[in-house]
Structures are given as structure tokens and as C-alpha cells.
Tab-separated table of C-alpha atoms in Angstrom:
chain	number	residue	atom	x	y	z
A	1	MET	CA	47.034	240.278	170.761
A	2	SER	CA	44.621	238.827	168.505
A	3	PRO	CA	42.803	240.828	165.816
A	4	VAL	CA	39.855	243.256	166.539
A	5	SER	CA	36.587	240.961	166.988
A	6	GLU	CA	34.080	241.703	164.038
A	7	ALA	CA	31.056	242.591	166.874
A	8	SER	CA	33.456	245.340	167.613
A	9	VAL	CA	33.089	246.834	164.035
A	10	THR	CA	30.747	249.617	163.262
A	11	PRO	CA	28.728	247.998	160.846
A	12	LYS	CA	29.052	249.900	156.968
A	13	VAL	CA	26.058	252.122	156.474
A	14	GLU	CA	24.537	252.132	152.855
A	15	ILE	CA	23.893	255.214	151.605
A	16	THR	CA	22.259	255.649	148.042
A	17	ASP	CA	23.203	258.246	145.311
A	18	GLU	CA	19.670	259.655	145.619
A	19	GLU	CA	19.904	260.495	149.592
A	20	ILE	CA	23.563	262.224	149.068
A	21	PHE	CA	22.475	264.776	146.016
A	22	ALA	CA	19.021	265.436	148.335
A	23	GLY	CA	21.374	266.436	151.406
A	24	HIS	CA	23.439	268.993	149.372
A	25	ILE	CA	20.296	270.713	147.594
A	26	GLY	CA	20.763	274.415	148.601
A	27	GLY	CA	24.405	273.515	150.199
A	28	LYS	CA	24.829	272.735	153.886
A	29	LEU	CA	24.991	276.704	155.309
A	30	SER	CA	22.542	279.157	156.061
A	31	VAL	CA	22.935	282.322	158.291
A	32	GLU	CA	20.412	283.471	161.075
A	33	THR	CA	20.126	286.177	162.851
A	34	THR	CA	20.721	286.611	166.504
A	35	ALA	CA	18.977	289.811	167.186
A	36	PRO	CA	15.185	290.402	166.624
A	37	LEU	CA	14.060	291.960	163.653
A	38	ASP	CA	10.157	291.366	164.289
A	39	SER	CA	9.241	295.597	165.224
A	40	GLN	CA	10.433	299.124	163.763
A	41	ARG	CA	11.801	299.825	167.008
A	42	ALA	CA	13.640	296.269	166.268
A	43	LEU	CA	15.069	297.138	162.959
A	44	SER	CA	16.047	300.975	164.226
A	45	ILE	CA	18.798	299.159	166.156
A	46	ALA	CA	19.609	296.241	164.456
A	47	TYR	CA	19.863	298.461	161.052
A	48	THR	CA	19.201	302.193	160.299
A	49	PRO	CA	19.684	304.617	162.255
A	50	GLY	CA	21.642	302.481	165.311
A	51	VAL	CA	23.577	300.291	163.413
A	52	ALA	CA	25.085	303.729	162.820
A	53	GLN	CA	26.508	304.567	166.135
A	54	VAL	CA	28.501	300.986	166.307
A	55	SER	CA	30.099	302.464	163.205
A	56	ARG	CA	31.008	305.541	164.547
A	57	ALA	CA	32.689	303.701	167.563
A	58	ILE	CA	34.494	300.903	166.081
A	59	HIS	CA	35.989	303.525	163.480
A	60	ALA	CA	36.916	305.364	166.637
A	61	ASP	CA	38.293	302.282	168.016
A	62	GLU	CA	38.764	299.061	166.002
A	63	THR	CA	38.927	296.947	168.885
A	64	LEU	CA	35.845	297.276	169.426
A	65	ALA	CA	34.427	294.844	166.473
A	66	ASP	CA	35.767	291.976	168.264
A	67	ARG	CA	32.720	292.911	170.542
A	68	TYR	CA	30.465	294.385	168.506
A	69	THR	CA	30.934	292.317	165.319
A	70	TRP	CA	30.786	288.376	164.477
A	71	THR	CA	34.293	288.694	163.166
A	72	ASN	CA	36.630	287.419	166.053
A	73	ARG	CA	34.746	284.110	166.148
A	74	LEU	CA	34.502	283.795	162.378
A	75	VAL	CA	36.682	281.059	160.157
A	76	VAL	CA	36.995	281.152	156.834
A	77	VAL	CA	37.399	277.941	155.547
A	78	VAL	CA	39.755	278.754	152.318
A	79	SER	CA	40.444	276.888	149.343
A	80	ASP	CA	41.975	276.703	145.293
A	81	GLY	CA	40.131	273.433	144.870
A	82	THR	CA	43.485	271.564	144.157
A	83	ALA	CA	43.859	268.732	145.917
A	84	VAL	CA	40.032	267.739	147.039
A	85	LEU	CA	39.720	264.721	149.315
A	86	GLY	CA	41.254	261.578	146.929
A	87	LEU	CA	39.896	263.741	143.752
A	88	GLY	CA	42.915	265.666	143.206
A	89	ASP	CA	42.749	269.337	141.169
A	90	ILE	CA	38.881	269.526	140.691
A	91	GLY	CA	38.784	273.531	140.832
A	92	PRO	CA	37.265	275.889	143.309
A	93	ARG	CA	33.028	275.377	142.352
A	94	ALA	CA	33.712	271.727	142.597
A	95	SER	CA	35.479	271.992	145.916
A	96	LEU	CA	32.661	273.909	147.154
A	97	PRO	CA	30.566	271.092	148.911
A	98	VAL	CA	33.892	269.561	150.762
A	99	MET	CA	34.268	273.487	151.720
A	100	GLU	CA	30.690	274.087	152.889
A	101	GLY	CA	31.185	270.607	154.571
A	102	LYS	CA	33.865	271.706	156.828
A	103	SER	CA	31.743	275.229	157.838
A	104	ALA	CA	29.355	272.983	158.858
A	105	LEU	CA	31.709	271.074	161.454
A	106	PHE	CA	32.912	274.056	162.993
A	107	LYS	CA	29.516	274.692	163.800
A	108	ASN	CA	28.279	271.769	165.077
A	109	PHE	CA	31.288	270.431	166.789
A	110	ALA	CA	32.828	273.905	168.384
A	111	GLY	CA	29.798	276.363	168.097
A	112	LEU	CA	31.907	278.696	165.337
A	113	ASN	CA	30.691	280.172	162.326
A	114	SER	CA	33.018	279.835	159.484
A	115	ILE	CA	32.126	280.559	156.223
A	116	PRO	CA	33.813	278.961	152.769
A	117	LEU	CA	36.111	280.929	150.233
A	118	VAL	CA	37.299	279.404	147.819
A	119	LEU	CA	39.365	281.377	145.463
A	120	ASP	CA	39.605	280.839	141.447
A	121	THR	CA	43.645	281.266	141.296
A	122	LYS	CA	46.678	278.995	142.094
A	123	ASP	CA	48.572	281.732	142.520
A	124	PRO	CA	50.459	281.888	145.856
A	125	ASP	CA	50.799	285.845	145.505
A	126	GLU	CA	47.282	286.008	144.724
A	127	ILE	CA	45.672	283.880	147.681
A	128	VAL	CA	47.787	285.543	150.313
A	129	GLU	CA	47.110	288.575	149.124
A	130	THR	CA	43.396	287.701	148.860
A	131	LEU	CA	43.478	287.128	152.667
A	132	VAL	CA	45.233	289.514	153.646
A	133	ARG	CA	42.873	292.397	152.074
A	134	LEU	CA	39.857	289.997	153.542
A	135	ARG	CA	41.005	290.049	157.246
A	136	PRO	CA	38.828	292.672	158.562
A	137	SER	CA	36.367	289.974	157.794
A	138	PHE	CA	36.878	287.593	159.796
A	139	GLY	CA	39.034	286.143	163.220
A	140	ALA	CA	40.958	282.612	161.862
A	141	VAL	CA	41.366	280.847	158.410
A	142	ASN	CA	41.608	276.772	157.807
A	143	LEU	CA	43.245	276.368	154.599
A	144	GLU	CA	42.345	273.132	153.228
A	145	ASP	CA	42.692	271.237	149.763
A	146	ILE	CA	46.071	272.438	148.608
A	147	SER	CA	48.259	270.692	146.690
A	148	ALA	CA	52.010	270.093	148.264
A	149	PRO	CA	54.334	271.470	147.669
A	150	ARG	CA	52.604	275.331	147.159
A	151	CYS	CA	50.459	274.262	150.828
A	152	PHE	CA	53.873	274.496	152.479
A	153	GLU	CA	54.357	277.934	151.198
A	154	ILE	CA	51.026	279.463	151.281
A	155	GLU	CA	50.134	278.757	154.599
A	156	ARG	CA	54.011	280.189	155.763
A	157	ARG	CA	52.894	283.460	153.960
A	158	VAL	CA	49.846	283.745	155.211
A	159	ILE	CA	50.708	283.164	158.616
A	160	GLU	CA	53.182	285.741	158.341
A	161	ALA	CA	51.502	288.047	157.029
A	162	LEU	CA	48.064	287.617	159.732
A	163	ASP	CA	47.736	288.447	163.072
A	164	CYS	CA	45.709	285.566	163.975
A	165	PRO	CA	44.968	281.846	163.847
A	166	VAL	CA	45.549	279.810	160.333
A	167	MET	CA	46.189	276.210	159.847
A	168	HIS	CA	46.449	273.919	157.015
A	169	ASP	CA	43.995	271.230	158.553
A	170	ASP	CA	45.501	268.516	155.921
A	171	GLN	CA	48.648	269.020	157.128
A	172	HIS	CA	48.197	269.716	161.123
A	173	GLY	CA	44.404	268.537	162.064
A	174	THR	CA	46.004	265.002	160.345
A	175	ALA	CA	49.033	264.730	162.547
A	176	ILE	CA	47.604	265.796	165.604
A	177	VAL	CA	45.021	263.175	165.622
A	178	ALA	CA	47.467	260.386	164.077
A	179	LEU	CA	49.957	261.822	167.011
A	180	ALA	CA	46.942	261.140	169.913
A	181	ALA	CA	46.320	257.325	168.566
A	182	LEU	CA	49.649	256.291	168.649
A	183	ARG	CA	50.038	257.752	171.816
A	184	GLY	CA	46.447	255.779	172.706
A	185	ALA	CA	48.034	252.518	170.738
A	186	ALA	CA	51.319	253.098	172.741
A	187	LYS	CA	49.891	253.371	176.185
A	188	VAL	CA	47.851	250.262	175.404
A	189	GLN	CA	50.500	248.215	175.178
A	190	ASN	CA	52.590	249.698	177.511
A	191	ARG	CA	55.202	251.241	175.830
A	192	ASP	CA	57.347	254.013	175.530
A	193	ILE	CA	56.210	256.297	171.832
A	194	THR	CA	59.224	257.681	172.106
A	195	ALA	CA	61.383	254.352	171.371
A	196	LEU	CA	59.341	253.290	168.376
A	197	ARG	CA	60.494	252.857	164.715
A	198	VAL	CA	58.266	254.566	162.705
A	199	VAL	CA	57.632	254.622	159.190
A	200	ILE	CA	55.677	257.197	157.028
A	201	SER	CA	54.077	256.150	153.276
A	202	GLY	CA	53.541	259.798	151.938
A	203	ALA	CA	55.644	263.176	152.108
A	204	GLY	CA	53.066	265.044	151.272
A	205	ALA	CA	51.337	267.904	153.132
A	206	ALA	CA	49.837	265.178	155.908
A	207	GLY	CA	53.032	263.311	155.624
A	208	VAL	CA	55.274	266.059	156.112
A	209	ALA	CA	53.148	267.595	159.392
A	210	CYS	CA	52.931	263.626	160.814
A	211	ALA	CA	56.680	263.714	160.890
A	212	ASN	CA	57.218	266.797	162.192
A	213	ILE	CA	55.092	266.243	165.193
A	214	LEU	CA	56.182	262.467	165.678
A	215	LEU	CA	59.546	264.377	165.966
A	216	ALA	CA	58.367	267.260	168.526
A	217	ALA	CA	56.806	264.831	170.817
A	218	GLY	CA	60.157	263.154	171.147
A	219	ILE	CA	60.359	260.036	168.108
A	220	ALA	CA	63.317	259.950	166.779
A	221	ASP	CA	63.398	257.074	165.065
A	222	VAL	CA	61.298	258.711	161.687
A	223	THR	CA	61.574	257.430	158.326
A	224	VAL	CA	59.260	258.713	155.526
A	225	LEU	CA	58.909	257.647	152.255
A	226	ASP	CA	57.872	259.360	148.891
A	227	SER	CA	56.722	258.180	145.499
A	228	LYS	CA	60.415	257.058	145.017
A	229	GLY	CA	61.175	255.111	148.147
A	230	ILE	CA	63.338	256.854	151.280
A	231	VAL	CA	63.232	260.374	151.178
A	232	SER	CA	67.074	260.302	152.676
A	233	SER	CA	69.773	262.567	152.466
A	234	ASP	CA	71.775	260.508	149.426
A	235	ARG	CA	68.903	261.617	146.958
A	236	GLU	CA	69.616	264.493	144.434
A	237	ASP	CA	66.154	264.887	143.318
A	238	LEU	CA	64.629	266.232	146.708
A	239	GLY	CA	62.824	269.528	146.711
A	240	GLU	CA	63.706	272.074	149.346
A	241	ILE	CA	60.246	270.733	151.866
A	242	LYS	CA	62.020	266.962	151.039
A	243	ALA	CA	65.562	268.041	151.748
A	244	ASP	CA	64.817	269.227	155.207
A	245	LEU	CA	63.132	266.374	156.266
A	246	ALA	CA	65.721	263.789	154.711
A	247	ALA	CA	67.742	266.250	157.410
A	248	ARG	CA	65.672	265.606	159.801
A	249	THR	CA	64.584	261.803	159.940
A	250	ASN	CA	65.986	258.383	158.860
A	251	PRO	CA	68.723	258.375	161.629
A	252	ALA	CA	70.195	255.103	160.646
A	253	GLY	CA	70.615	256.117	156.890
A	254	ARG	CA	68.221	253.691	155.141
A	255	SER	CA	67.919	253.533	151.201
A	256	GLY	CA	65.466	251.509	149.076
A	257	GLY	CA	61.570	251.614	149.230
A	258	LEU	CA	58.816	250.066	151.378
A	259	VAL	CA	60.463	246.608	151.639
A	260	GLU	CA	64.339	248.306	153.605
A	261	ALA	CA	61.678	250.380	155.636
A	262	LEU	CA	59.065	248.518	156.603
A	263	ASP	CA	61.745	245.503	157.652
A	264	GLY	CA	61.454	245.591	161.701
A	265	ALA	CA	59.610	248.448	161.928
A	266	ASP	CA	57.237	249.189	164.655
A	267	VAL	CA	54.551	251.805	163.514
A	268	PHE	CA	53.350	251.769	160.210
A	269	LEU	CA	51.538	255.264	158.900
A	270	GLY	CA	49.768	255.539	155.565
A	271	VAL	CA	49.195	259.034	154.048
A	272	SER	CA	49.272	258.530	150.261
A	273	ALA	CA	47.443	256.588	147.614
A	274	GLY	CA	49.632	253.577	147.467
A	275	THR	CA	49.382	250.167	148.390
A	276	VAL	CA	50.648	248.007	150.524
A	277	PRO	CA	51.927	243.945	150.037
A	278	GLU	CA	50.790	241.481	152.602
A	279	GLU	CA	54.188	240.127	152.580
A	280	ILE	CA	55.898	243.453	153.322
A	281	ILE	CA	53.882	244.223	156.111
A	282	ALA	CA	54.677	240.556	157.603
A	283	THR	CA	57.718	241.789	158.214
A	284	MET	CA	57.286	244.919	160.465
A	285	ALA	CA	57.593	244.020	164.593
A	286	PRO	CA	56.205	241.786	166.824
A	287	GLU	CA	53.013	243.698	168.781
A	288	SER	CA	53.241	246.197	165.660
A	289	ILE	CA	51.152	249.044	164.983
A	290	ILE	CA	49.156	249.721	161.423
A	291	PHE	CA	47.752	253.010	160.431
A	292	ALA	CA	46.400	252.851	156.928
A	293	MET	CA	44.764	256.559	156.287
A	294	SER	CA	44.269	256.770	152.980
A	295	ASN	CA	40.377	257.208	152.441
A	296	PRO	CA	38.517	255.710	150.997
A	297	ASP	CA	40.825	253.022	150.146
A	298	PRO	CA	43.561	252.172	153.079
A	299	GLU	CA	46.986	251.201	151.837
A	300	ILE	CA	46.335	247.890	153.297
A	301	HIS	CA	42.574	246.557	154.353
A	302	PRO	CA	42.062	246.410	158.192
A	303	ASP	CA	41.366	242.563	157.720
A	304	ILE	CA	44.408	241.720	156.279
A	305	ALA	CA	46.645	244.181	158.393
A	306	ALA	CA	45.001	242.991	161.607
A	307	LYS	CA	46.671	239.331	160.639
A	308	TYR	CA	50.068	240.902	161.477
A	309	ALA	CA	49.245	243.773	163.526
A	310	ALA	CA	48.417	244.342	167.244
A	311	ILE	CA	46.699	247.620	166.842
A	312	VAL	CA	44.892	248.546	163.488
A	313	ALA	CA	43.412	252.431	162.873
A	314	THR	CA	41.783	253.775	159.291
A	315	GLY	CA	40.648	256.829	158.139
A	316	ARG	CA	37.263	255.049	157.392
A	317	SER	CA	34.294	254.851	159.831
A	318	ASP	CA	33.450	251.021	159.470
A	319	PHE	CA	36.021	249.892	161.357
A	320	PRO	CA	37.580	250.741	164.629
A	321	ASN	CA	40.118	253.416	165.540
A	322	GLN	CA	38.687	256.254	162.970
A	323	ILE	CA	41.479	258.965	162.429
A	324	ASN	CA	39.446	261.837	161.533
A	325	ASN	CA	40.616	265.592	161.637
A	326	VAL	CA	37.389	266.364	163.013
A	327	LEU	CA	38.659	265.221	166.955
A	328	ALA	CA	41.401	267.861	166.309
A	329	PHE	CA	40.333	271.268	164.246
A	330	PRO	CA	37.616	272.489	165.767
A	331	GLY	CA	38.686	272.511	168.811
A	332	VAL	CA	41.944	273.875	168.172
A	333	PHE	CA	40.339	276.955	166.608
A	334	LYS	CA	38.009	277.239	169.349
A	335	GLY	CA	40.528	277.235	172.043
A	336	ALA	CA	42.916	279.441	169.852
A	337	LEU	CA	40.256	282.081	169.632
A	338	ASP	CA	39.131	281.838	173.170
A	339	ALA	CA	42.597	282.882	174.063
A	340	GLY	CA	42.925	285.680	171.457
A	341	ALA	CA	45.945	283.494	169.959
A	342	ARG	CA	47.789	285.694	167.329
A	343	ARG	CA	48.882	282.552	165.583
A	344	ILE	CA	48.619	278.259	166.490
A	345	THR	CA	51.703	276.939	168.010
A	346	GLU	CA	53.563	273.579	167.932
A	347	GLY	CA	52.958	273.415	171.359
A	348	MET	CA	49.465	274.240	170.987
A	349	LYS	CA	48.965	271.166	168.584
A	350	LEU	CA	51.131	268.810	170.819
A	351	ALA	CA	48.689	269.743	173.689
A	352	ALA	CA	45.587	269.053	171.255
A	353	ALA	CA	46.665	265.408	170.467
A	354	GLU	CA	47.186	265.170	174.427
A	355	ALA	CA	43.505	266.057	174.933
A	356	ILE	CA	41.934	263.868	172.433
A	357	LEU	CA	43.721	261.360	174.265
A	358	SER	CA	42.145	262.430	177.739
A	359	VAL	CA	39.220	261.785	177.094
A	360	LEU	CA	38.630	258.044	176.658
A	361	GLY	CA	40.702	257.462	180.230
A	362	ASP	CA	39.807	253.581	181.666
A	363	GLU	CA	37.799	253.150	177.872
A	364	LEU	CA	41.450	252.953	176.015
A	365	ALA	CA	41.167	249.856	174.211
A	366	VAL	CA	43.041	248.140	171.511
A	367	ASP	CA	39.504	249.017	169.156
A	368	LYS	CA	39.469	252.466	170.708
A	369	ILE	CA	42.977	254.245	170.787
A	370	VAL	CA	40.568	257.704	169.993
A	371	PRO	CA	37.341	258.820	170.819
A	372	SER	CA	34.509	258.343	168.436
A	373	PRO	CA	34.306	261.590	166.120
A	374	LEU	CA	30.416	262.220	167.219
A	375	ASP	CA	32.027	262.559	171.463
A	376	PRO	CA	30.957	265.595	172.587
A	377	ARG	CA	33.876	265.582	175.328
A	378	VAL	CA	36.131	266.172	172.570
A	379	ALA	CA	36.254	269.699	171.026
A	380	PRO	CA	35.935	271.139	174.617
A	381	ALA	CA	39.242	269.097	175.874
A	382	VAL	CA	41.141	270.175	173.128
A	383	ALA	CA	39.571	274.137	173.225
A	384	ALA	CA	40.784	274.292	176.747
A	385	ALA	CA	44.095	272.814	176.598
A	386	VAL	CA	44.736	274.716	173.089
A	387	ALA	CA	43.728	277.739	175.130
A	388	GLN	CA	45.811	277.125	178.232
A	389	ALA	CA	49.190	276.221	175.678
A	390	ALA	CA	48.546	279.745	173.660
A	391	LYS	CA	48.860	281.333	176.942
A	392	ASP	CA	51.516	279.400	178.588
A	393	GLU	CA	53.664	280.137	174.691
A	394	GLY	CA	53.515	283.736	175.267
A	395	VAL	CA	50.728	284.036	171.999
A	396	ALA	CA	47.246	284.978	173.530
């Protein structure tokens, strides 16, 4: 199969620093009222004395807060600023522009109100306690840019502590879209996705979640690499998360590094800051699939990858097949909230991946294995599928 033609590639948009900073002056969010405040009567309804009646009613029956406040439709985007984009641990204040952007995406793509909460602590106990104490103020939690392995513990504990949807998007948003893209690639090639041999470069938040969702989707041969090589059961330097991963992956018992892992592999899925030499990519199986998702610098440049792979995807917008989390998280949270789900299950994530792919229909192609992040059909389709899965699994 020939590489994607230059004509199909979205041209790179040049943006100046002046434009970027001007676009962030005053932040990217504002609050708008939904009730009129243009008369004394309106003011008396929206605030005192009228509001006291609503407060009394909620005091008598707390479930009425869902009807008479914005709580049950409000997503908080929570970060401690320890793993922001490719910038690393830059702290809560510097992370705020990213969290504001995430909240803006929730509003734009799913119509959900969202506010950023950046916490000036790295202590998991304090993060969990803060969210428990703030629980009356929101309906769902999007954890964001929290470093591994702390992110796994924090997500698990917040899910256990709260009775509302919680998801760490760096993990599961990435995994959902990666699975959707892999299903699309396999469908284009008329291949059985469960028969593919997949290599994941990166054993952090995204890598672990990608491995988990691919295993849940029925792919048996998944191998994961960290900075020291293949995550295998014979290694004695693995923490709890990686040891568990080693027990469930690498069925052939491979050891070594990239060279050993990629030899004859069908799929490379990169979610690390590393690079992959061209000569190693060349050893992959014929008609291979490469998802070089590190941003802004993919593990291998798409033009080089296309010399050997039948299908190439990246996290960038200036190449075809952009694997972007915005295809997943707005619809996932909307669907969960629509269904009144108490949590987000593995089945809901699998349903989201299927829904993303279903949007394409006959548009599916080598250079279009997932929809555009701007496709307005995606979020409603994902929301509907997630809500149905929540009902089917009994968490609604």
C-alpha cells in the first residue's frame, strides 16, 4: 500500500507568539447567566427572597439540587500540574491555561459546563480529600495531567470515594481513541484486530491504559516497553503497576528492547517521549500500522514511517489520522451524565471507541481511520453509546 499523498495532508498552520498570547488574555472561560436579571421581579426570583424557597426545598430533599442547580451537569477539570503536556512538572498555576482549554472543549463539543480546579499539592491524600469536600459542587471529575504512577492511585481512590463519573483523561481518553483508530485501521485492511501483534512504547499513564483497553478488546499479543526495555515478568525492577502489566502482557515472553519487540510486529503504538530509529521500524511485519502519538514530536516522523507502514497516525493536526482525545472525553462525560452513571466502566469506554469509528461509515480510508476532532457528529454518537452502555451495565 502506498503512503498517503501530499494532497491529503492538512497544511501546517503557522501561528505567531503574539496571536497565541493574545488569545489567552483574561483566560478562555466566562460565566453566563441563564436567568434574566433585568428587573426587580427577576432579581427577586433569581436571588433573594425567591432563592430561599429553593434552598429550603433542597435542604428537605437533597436530590432536588440536580434539578435546581447546575451541579449534576458540571465537570471539574482537576490537576496538580505535575505532568502537563510535554512540559512536565510545571505546577498548578502554569497548568491553568491547559485546564481552561479543557473546560472550553467540554462546553464547545458536548455543551457541558466545566470549570478548572488546579490544586497546590502533590499529596494524593490531600487531592482526594479536597475532591470529597467539594463533591456537592460538581457532577463529574476529569483528572488531568497528573504524573504517573501517582495518577493511578489518585484515580482509583477518587472513584472509590465519590458517587459520580471520574476519569483520568490522559489514560482513558487516549486509550479510547487509540482503540477506535486501531479498529479503523484493521477494518481498512480487512484484518482481525484480535490477531494483531501490538507493541506499546511507553508504560506511563497512557501506555498502561492503552494496554488495558486493547486487552479488553480481545487483542492477546500486547507487548509494552518502558525506558529500560520490555516490561516482562523476569524483570526485578518493576513497581506494582508494571508488575501487574507484565503478568497480563508479552505472552511470548520476549525480553530486551525495541529491537526485539518490534521485529515482526504488526502495530507500533507510541505514547512516550522516545524516538524510534528508521532501521527498527523497517523490521516490522508487512502492511504494518504505526501510531506515533507523542506530541509535538512523534516517535518517528510520519513521512519516514510511511516508507514502511501501510497506515500511519499521529497526535498532530498537520498529518492525516490525528489521534486526539477530544474525540472521546466530551462524549464520554456527556453520556455518563445523561445516564446518571455513578462511574465510568470499561464497557462504557469500549462503547465510546466503537461509536467514534461508527461515525465514519463509508468515509473510512487509509488516511481517515478516525473522524476529524472537529466533526460535530462524534460527541453525540459517543454520548449515546456511553449512556446505553451505562444502562446495560447497571451503573446508570
